[in-house]
CSV table of C-alpha atoms in Angstrom, one decimal:
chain,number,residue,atom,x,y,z
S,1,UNK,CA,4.4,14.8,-6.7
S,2,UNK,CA,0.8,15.5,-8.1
S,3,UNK,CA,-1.9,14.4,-7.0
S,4,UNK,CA,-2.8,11.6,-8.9
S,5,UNK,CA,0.8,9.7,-8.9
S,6,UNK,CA,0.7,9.8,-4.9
S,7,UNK,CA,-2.4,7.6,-4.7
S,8,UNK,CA,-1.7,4.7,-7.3
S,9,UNK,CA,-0.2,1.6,-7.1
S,10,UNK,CA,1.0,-1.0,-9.7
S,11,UNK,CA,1.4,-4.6,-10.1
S,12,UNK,CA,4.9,-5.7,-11.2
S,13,UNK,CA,6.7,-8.8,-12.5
S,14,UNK,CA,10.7,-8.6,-12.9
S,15,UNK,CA,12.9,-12.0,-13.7
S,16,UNK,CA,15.7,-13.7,-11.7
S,17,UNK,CA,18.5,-11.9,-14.2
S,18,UNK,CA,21.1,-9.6,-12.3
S,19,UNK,CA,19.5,-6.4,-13.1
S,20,UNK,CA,15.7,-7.9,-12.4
S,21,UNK,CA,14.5,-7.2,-15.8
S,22,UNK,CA,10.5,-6.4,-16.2
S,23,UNK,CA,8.3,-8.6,-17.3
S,24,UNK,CA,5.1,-7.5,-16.7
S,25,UNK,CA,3.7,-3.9,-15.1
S,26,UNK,CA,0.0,-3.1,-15.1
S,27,UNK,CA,-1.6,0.0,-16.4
S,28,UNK,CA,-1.1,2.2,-13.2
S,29,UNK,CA,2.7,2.6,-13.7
S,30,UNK,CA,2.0,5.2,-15.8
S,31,UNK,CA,0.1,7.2,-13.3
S,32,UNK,CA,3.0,6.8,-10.9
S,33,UNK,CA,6.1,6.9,-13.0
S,34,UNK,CA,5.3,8.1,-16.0
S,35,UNK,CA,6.3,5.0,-18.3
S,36,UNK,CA,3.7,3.2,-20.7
S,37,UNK,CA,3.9,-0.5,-19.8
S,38,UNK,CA,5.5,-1.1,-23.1
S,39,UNK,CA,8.2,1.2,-22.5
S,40,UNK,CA,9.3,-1.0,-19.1
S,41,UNK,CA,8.6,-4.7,-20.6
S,42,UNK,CA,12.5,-6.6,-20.9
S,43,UNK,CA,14.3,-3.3,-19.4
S,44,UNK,CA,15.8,-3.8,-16.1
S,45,UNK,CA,14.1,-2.4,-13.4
S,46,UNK,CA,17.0,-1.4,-11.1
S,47,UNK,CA,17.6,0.8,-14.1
S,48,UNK,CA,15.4,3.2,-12.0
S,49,UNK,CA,16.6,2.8,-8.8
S,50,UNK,CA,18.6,5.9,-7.3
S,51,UNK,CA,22.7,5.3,-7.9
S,52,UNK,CA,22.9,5.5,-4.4
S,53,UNK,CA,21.0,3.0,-3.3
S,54,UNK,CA,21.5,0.9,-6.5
S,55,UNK,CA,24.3,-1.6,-4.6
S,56,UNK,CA,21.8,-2.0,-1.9
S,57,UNK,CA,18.6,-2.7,-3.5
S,58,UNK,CA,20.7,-5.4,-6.3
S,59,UNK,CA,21.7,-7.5,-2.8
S,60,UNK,CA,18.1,-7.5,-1.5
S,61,UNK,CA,16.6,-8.4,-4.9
S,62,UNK,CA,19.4,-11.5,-5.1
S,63,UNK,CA,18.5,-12.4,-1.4
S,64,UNK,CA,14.8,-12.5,-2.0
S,65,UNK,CA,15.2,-15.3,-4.5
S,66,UNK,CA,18.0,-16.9,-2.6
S,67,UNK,CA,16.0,-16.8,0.4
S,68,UNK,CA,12.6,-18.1,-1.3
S,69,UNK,CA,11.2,-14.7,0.4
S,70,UNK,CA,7.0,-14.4,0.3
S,71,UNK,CA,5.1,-10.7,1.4
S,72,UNK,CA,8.4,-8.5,1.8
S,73,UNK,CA,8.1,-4.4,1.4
S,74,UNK,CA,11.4,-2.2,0.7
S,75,UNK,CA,11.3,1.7,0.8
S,76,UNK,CA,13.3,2.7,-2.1
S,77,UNK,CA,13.7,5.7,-4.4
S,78,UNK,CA,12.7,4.8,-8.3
S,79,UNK,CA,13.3,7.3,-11.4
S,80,UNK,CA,9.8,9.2,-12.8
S,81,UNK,CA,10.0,9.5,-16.7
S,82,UNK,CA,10.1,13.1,-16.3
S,83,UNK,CA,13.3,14.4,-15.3
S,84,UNK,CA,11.6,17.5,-13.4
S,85,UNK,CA,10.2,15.1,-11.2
S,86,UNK,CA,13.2,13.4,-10.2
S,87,UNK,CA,13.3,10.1,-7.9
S,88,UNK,CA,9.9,9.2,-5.9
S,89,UNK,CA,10.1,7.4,-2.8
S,90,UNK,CA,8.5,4.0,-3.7
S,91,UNK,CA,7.1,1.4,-1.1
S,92,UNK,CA,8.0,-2.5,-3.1
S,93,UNK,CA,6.5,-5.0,-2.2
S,94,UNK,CA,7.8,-8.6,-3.4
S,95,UNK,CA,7.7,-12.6,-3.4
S,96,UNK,CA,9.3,-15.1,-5.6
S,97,UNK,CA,7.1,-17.4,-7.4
S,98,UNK,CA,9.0,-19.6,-8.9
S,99,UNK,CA,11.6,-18.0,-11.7
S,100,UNK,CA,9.7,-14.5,-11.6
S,101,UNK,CA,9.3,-11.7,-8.2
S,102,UNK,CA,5.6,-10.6,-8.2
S,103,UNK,CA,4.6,-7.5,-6.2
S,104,UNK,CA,3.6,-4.3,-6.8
S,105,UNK,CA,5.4,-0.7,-6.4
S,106,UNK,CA,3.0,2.1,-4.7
S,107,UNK,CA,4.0,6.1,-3.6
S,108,UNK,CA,5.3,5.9,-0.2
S,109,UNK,CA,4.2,8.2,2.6
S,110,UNK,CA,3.8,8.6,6.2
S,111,UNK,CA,0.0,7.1,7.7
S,112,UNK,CA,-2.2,4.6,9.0
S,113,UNK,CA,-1.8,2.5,5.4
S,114,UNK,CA,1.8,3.1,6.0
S,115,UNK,CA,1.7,1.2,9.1
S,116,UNK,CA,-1.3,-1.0,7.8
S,117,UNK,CA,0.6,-2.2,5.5
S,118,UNK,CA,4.3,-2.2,7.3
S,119,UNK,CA,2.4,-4.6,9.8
S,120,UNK,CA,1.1,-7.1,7.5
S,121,UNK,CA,4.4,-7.7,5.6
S,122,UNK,CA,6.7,-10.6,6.3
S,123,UNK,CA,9.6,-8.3,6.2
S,124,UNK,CA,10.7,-4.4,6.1
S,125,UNK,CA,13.7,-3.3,4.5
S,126,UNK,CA,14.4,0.8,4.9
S,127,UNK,CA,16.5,1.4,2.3
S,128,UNK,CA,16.2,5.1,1.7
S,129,UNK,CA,16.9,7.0,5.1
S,130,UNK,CA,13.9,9.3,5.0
S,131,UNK,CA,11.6,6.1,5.6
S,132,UNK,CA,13.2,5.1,8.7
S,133,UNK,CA,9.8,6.4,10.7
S,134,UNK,CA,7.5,4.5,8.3
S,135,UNK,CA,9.2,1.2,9.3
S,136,UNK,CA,6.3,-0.3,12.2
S,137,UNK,CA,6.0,-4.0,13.4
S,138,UNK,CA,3.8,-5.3,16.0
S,139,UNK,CA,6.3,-6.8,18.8
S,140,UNK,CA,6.7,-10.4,18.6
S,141,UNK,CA,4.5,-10.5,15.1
S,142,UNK,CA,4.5,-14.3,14.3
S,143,UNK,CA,5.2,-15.2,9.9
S,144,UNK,CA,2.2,-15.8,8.6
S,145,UNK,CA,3.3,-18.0,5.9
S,146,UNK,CA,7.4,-19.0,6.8
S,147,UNK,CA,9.5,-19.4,3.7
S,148,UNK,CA,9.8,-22.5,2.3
S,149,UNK,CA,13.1,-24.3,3.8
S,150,UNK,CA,15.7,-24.2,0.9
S,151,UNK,CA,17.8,-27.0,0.9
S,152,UNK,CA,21.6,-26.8,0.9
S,153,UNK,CA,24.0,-27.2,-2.2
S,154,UNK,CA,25.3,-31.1,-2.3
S,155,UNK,CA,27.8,-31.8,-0.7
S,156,UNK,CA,28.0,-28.7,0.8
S,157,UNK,CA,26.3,-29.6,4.3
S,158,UNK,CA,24.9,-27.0,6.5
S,159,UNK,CA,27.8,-25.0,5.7
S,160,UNK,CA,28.3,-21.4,7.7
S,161,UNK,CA,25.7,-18.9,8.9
S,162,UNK,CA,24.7,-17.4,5.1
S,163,UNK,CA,23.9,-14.3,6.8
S,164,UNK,CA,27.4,-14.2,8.2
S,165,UNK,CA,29.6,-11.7,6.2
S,166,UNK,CA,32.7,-13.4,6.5
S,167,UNK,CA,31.4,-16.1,5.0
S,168,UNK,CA,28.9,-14.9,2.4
S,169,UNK,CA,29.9,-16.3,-1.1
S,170,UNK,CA,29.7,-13.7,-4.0
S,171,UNK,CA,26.4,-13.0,-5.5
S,172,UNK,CA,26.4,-15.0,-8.3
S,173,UNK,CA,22.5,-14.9,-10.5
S,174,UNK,CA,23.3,-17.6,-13.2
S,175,UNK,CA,22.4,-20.2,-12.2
S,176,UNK,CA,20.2,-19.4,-9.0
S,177,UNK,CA,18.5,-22.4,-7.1
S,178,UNK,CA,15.1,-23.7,-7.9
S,179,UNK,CA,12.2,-22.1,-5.7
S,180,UNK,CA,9.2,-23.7,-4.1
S,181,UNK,CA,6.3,-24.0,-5.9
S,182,UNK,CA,4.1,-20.8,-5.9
S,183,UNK,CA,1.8,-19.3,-8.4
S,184,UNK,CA,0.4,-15.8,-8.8
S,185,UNK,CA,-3.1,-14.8,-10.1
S,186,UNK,CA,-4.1,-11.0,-11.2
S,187,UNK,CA,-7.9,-10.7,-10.8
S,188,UNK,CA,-10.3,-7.5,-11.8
S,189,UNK,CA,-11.0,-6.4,-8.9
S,190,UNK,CA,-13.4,-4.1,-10.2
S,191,UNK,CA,-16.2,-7.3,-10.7
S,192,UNK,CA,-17.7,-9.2,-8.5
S,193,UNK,CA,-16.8,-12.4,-10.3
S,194,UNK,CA,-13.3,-11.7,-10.0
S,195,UNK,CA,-12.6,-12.1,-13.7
S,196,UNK,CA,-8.7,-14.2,-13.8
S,197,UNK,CA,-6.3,-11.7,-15.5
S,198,UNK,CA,-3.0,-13.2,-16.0
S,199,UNK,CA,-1.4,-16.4,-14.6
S,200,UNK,CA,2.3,-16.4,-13.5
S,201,UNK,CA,3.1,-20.4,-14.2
S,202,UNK,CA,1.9,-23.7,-14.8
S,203,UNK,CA,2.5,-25.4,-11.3
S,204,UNK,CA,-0.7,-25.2,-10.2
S,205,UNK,CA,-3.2,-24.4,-12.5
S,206,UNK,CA,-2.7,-24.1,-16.2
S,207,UNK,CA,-2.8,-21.0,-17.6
S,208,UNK,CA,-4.8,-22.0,-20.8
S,209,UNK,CA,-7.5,-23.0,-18.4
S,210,UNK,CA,-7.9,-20.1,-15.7
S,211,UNK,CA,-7.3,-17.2,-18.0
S,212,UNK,CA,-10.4,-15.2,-18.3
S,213,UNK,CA,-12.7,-17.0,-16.3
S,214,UNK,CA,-14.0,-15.9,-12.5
S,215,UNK,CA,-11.4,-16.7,-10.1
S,216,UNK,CA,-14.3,-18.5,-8.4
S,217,UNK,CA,-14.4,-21.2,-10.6
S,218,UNK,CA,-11.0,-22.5,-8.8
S,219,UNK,CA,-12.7,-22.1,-5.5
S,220,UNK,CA,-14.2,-25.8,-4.0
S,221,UNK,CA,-18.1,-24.7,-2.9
S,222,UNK,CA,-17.2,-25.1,0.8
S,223,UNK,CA,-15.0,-22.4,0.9
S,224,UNK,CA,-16.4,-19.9,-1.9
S,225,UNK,CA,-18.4,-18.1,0.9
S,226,UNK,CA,-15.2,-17.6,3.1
S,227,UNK,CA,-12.9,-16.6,0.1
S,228,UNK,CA,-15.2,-14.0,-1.4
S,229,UNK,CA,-14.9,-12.4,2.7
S,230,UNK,CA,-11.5,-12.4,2.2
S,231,UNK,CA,-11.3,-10.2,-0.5
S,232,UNK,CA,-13.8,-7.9,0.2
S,233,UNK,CA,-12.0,-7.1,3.3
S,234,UNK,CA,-8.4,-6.9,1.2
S,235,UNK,CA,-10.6,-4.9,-1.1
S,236,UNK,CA,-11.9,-2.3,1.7
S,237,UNK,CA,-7.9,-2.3,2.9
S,238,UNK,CA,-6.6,-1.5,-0.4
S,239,UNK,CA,-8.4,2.0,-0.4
S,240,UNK,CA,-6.6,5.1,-0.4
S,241,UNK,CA,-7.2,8.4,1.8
S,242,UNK,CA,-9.4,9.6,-1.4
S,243,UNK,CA,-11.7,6.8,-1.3
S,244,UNK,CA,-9.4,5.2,-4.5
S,245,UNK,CA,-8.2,1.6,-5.2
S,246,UNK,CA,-4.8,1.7,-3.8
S,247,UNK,CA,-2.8,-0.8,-2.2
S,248,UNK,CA,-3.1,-2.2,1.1
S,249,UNK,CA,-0.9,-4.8,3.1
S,250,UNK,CA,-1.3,-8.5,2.7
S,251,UNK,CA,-3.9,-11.1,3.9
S,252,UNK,CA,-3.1,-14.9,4.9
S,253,UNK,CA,-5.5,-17.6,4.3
S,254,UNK,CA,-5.7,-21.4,3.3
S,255,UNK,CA,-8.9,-22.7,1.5
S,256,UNK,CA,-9.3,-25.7,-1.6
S,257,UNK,CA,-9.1,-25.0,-5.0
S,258,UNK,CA,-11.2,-26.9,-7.6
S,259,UNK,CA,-8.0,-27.8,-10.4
S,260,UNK,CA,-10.1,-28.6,-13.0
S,261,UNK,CA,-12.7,-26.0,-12.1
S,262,UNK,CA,-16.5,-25.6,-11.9
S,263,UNK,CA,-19.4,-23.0,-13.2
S,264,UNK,CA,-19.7,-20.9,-10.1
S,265,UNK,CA,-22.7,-18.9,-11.3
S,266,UNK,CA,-24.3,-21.7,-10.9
S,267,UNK,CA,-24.8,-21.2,-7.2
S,268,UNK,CA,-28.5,-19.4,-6.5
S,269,UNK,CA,-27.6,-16.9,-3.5
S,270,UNK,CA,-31.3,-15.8,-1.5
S,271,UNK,CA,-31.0,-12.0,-1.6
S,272,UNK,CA,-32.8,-12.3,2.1
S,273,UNK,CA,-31.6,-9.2,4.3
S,274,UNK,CA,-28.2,-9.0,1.8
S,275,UNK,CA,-28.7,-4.9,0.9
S,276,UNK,CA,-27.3,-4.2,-2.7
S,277,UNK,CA,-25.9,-0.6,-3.7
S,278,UNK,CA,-27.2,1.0,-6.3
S,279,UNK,CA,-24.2,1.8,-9.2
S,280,UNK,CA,-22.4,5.0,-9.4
S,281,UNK,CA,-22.9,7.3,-11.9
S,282,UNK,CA,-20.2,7.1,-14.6
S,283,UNK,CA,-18.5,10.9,-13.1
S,284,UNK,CA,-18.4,9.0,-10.1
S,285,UNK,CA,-16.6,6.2,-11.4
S,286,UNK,CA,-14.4,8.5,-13.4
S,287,UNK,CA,-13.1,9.8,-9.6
S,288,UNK,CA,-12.7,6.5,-8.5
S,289,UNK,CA,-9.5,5.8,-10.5
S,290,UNK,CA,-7.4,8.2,-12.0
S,291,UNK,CA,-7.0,5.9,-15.4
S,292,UNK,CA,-10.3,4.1,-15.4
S,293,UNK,CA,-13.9,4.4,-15.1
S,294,UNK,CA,-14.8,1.4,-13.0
S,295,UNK,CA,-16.2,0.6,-9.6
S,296,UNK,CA,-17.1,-2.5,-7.4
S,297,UNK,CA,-19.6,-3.6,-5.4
S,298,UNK,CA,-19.1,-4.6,-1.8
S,299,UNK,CA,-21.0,-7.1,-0.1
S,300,UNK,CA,-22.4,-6.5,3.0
S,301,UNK,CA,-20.1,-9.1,5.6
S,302,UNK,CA,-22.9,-8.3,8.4
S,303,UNK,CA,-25.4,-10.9,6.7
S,304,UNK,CA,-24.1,-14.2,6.2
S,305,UNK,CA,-24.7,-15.8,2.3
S,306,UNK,CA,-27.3,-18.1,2.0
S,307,UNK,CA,-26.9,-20.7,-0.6
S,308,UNK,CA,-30.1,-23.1,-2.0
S,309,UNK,CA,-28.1,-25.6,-4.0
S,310,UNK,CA,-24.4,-25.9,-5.0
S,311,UNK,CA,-22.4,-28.3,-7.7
S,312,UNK,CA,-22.1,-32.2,-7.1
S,313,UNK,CA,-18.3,-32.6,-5.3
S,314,UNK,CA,-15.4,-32.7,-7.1
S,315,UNK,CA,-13.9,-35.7,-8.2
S,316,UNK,CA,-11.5,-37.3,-5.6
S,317,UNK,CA,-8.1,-35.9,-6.5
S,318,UNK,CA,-9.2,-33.0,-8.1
S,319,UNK,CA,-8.8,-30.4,-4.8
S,320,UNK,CA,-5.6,-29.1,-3.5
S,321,UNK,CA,-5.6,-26.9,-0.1
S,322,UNK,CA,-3.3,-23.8,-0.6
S,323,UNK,CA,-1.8,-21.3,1.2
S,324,UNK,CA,-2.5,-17.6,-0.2
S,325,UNK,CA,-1.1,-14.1,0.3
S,326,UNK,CA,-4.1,-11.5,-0.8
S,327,UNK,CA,-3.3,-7.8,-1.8
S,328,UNK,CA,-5.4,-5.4,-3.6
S,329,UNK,CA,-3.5,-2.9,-6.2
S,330,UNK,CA,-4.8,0.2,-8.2
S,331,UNK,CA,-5.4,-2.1,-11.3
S,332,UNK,CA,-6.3,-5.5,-9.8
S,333,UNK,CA,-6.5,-8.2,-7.0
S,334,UNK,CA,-3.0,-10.0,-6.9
S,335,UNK,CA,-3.3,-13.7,-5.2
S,336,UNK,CA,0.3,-15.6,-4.9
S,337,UNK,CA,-0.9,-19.0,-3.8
S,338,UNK,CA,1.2,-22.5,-2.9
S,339,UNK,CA,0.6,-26.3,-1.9
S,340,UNK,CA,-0.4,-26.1,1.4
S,341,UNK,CA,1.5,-28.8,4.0
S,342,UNK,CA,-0.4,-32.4,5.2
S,343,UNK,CA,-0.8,-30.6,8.4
């Protein structure tokens, strides 16, 4: 494995079909398995998982939509393009929003973001045997965010235990049952305005509306301050041991979003004892990421943001509190997000 595959990640999206077909993959798969993005779009992905595990991995994808599943991570071998390079041991991470699994597929290997990352997931399935020591939980680690409940089948009742064996029915993908209502944002994560790359579904915001504006815009005033901590801390966490964007575990919050949305350069932030960096130098960008010369600035959590003057309120109706799962990726900021209970 050279040196630039082992410190990548991507951002995937495969469908609900039996052999979890791609649908989307950012620009990073390349640098990890050798594939344009164009070469993976309406292929199935379990095309490159190893035969051996193939039976494995095909019950765990059917289980994650059956279950409603939300911040799961799977070690699993996946093919490279090259056949000199073989299978790569591949950490997965996944949740179902709605009739698509979003997640991201990163080199897997022994460490502190190993364990980081094993730590913040929901759930940790070892599938190939050589990851066995990079499977860590804290004891008695409460969900962060507990699956939706999924309703039983009419008529059905509450039937048997569906994780009994004997009682298991056959997997069966067509026609699966409908999911809770989750959405998933890709943001740059190389900008400070958090520029909105691509939007999974309509169920919360409408595409036509987010795409291309600052993921800001979608965040009520009150908690734009708070949010913007949030992801500079999944930003510092999704750093590799190079100093490169890599992945890095999940984060759990619930703030308001603004439906309709809202200029949020509008705000006048006072500078005060806030310290700005100075930019890198293009080489240094260049080192940064293997693929791209970008960077981003971080802002410095030790002095609170000052604000002079925010928008009017939204209208009455127009906010909706959400819960939302935060990861960082090579190529982006992924944000799944979901109607947050009354409570």
């Amino acid at each position: 494995m050279d040196s630039v595959s082992s410190h990548v990640s991507f951002i995937g999206i495969v469908d609900f079909t039996e052999d979890a077909r791609w649908v989307y993959a950012s620009e990073s798969v390349q640098d990890l398995l050798g594939f344009e993005p164009r070469e993976l779009i309406g292929r199935p992905s379990l095309g490159l998982v190893h035969p051996d595990e193939l039976a494995q991995v095909r019950k765990m994808h059917y289980d994650t939509i059956k279950q409603d599943k939300a911040a799961t991570l799977a070690y699993l071998r996946m093919k490279h393009k090259d056949p000199c390079k073989g299978y790569i041991l591949c950490s997965i991470t996944r949740t179902v929003c709605q009739n698509v699994l979003v997640g991201s597929v990163s080199f897997a290997s022994p460490g502190p973001r190993a364990m980081h990352n094993n730590s913040t997931a929901q759930e940790v399935t070892v599938i190939t045997p050589s990851a066995r020591d990079f499977e860590f939980r804290r004891w008695n680690d409460p969900n962060p965010m507990p699956p939706c409940p999924i309703l039983a089948p009419p008529g059905r009742g509450n039937g048997p235990d569906v994780d009994d064996p004997s009682h298991s029915p056959p997997m069966r993908f067509n026609p699966l049952p409908h999911q809770s209502v989750r959405t998933s944002l890709i943001l740059d994560r190389f900008s400070e305005r958090c520029g909105i790359h691509y939007c999974a579904n309509d169920s919360i915001l409408p595409p036509e509306t987010v795409m291309g504006r600052s993921f800001f815009d979608f965040v009520t005033p009150r908690h734009e301050d708070l949010v913007r901590n949030w992801i500079d801390v999944v930003k510092g966490w999704g750093v590799n041991e190079r100093g490169q964007p890599s992945d890095g575990g999940f984060g759990f919050g619930k703030f308001a979003i603004c439906v309709r949305g809202r200029d949020s350069s509008l705000r006048t932030d006072v500078p005060s004892s806030r310290t700005r960096r100075s930019p890198p130098s293009n080489s240094a960008r260049s080192q940064s990421h293997p693929s791209r010369a970008r960077s981003h600035s971080r802002r410095d959590l030790s002095s609170p943001l000052r604000v002079r003057e925010y928008q009017k309120p939204s209208a009455p109706g127009d906010e909706i509190m959400v819960d939302a799962i935060f990861s960082a990726h090579s190529d982006g900021l992924l944000v799944i997000i979901r109607k947050a209970s009354s409570s």
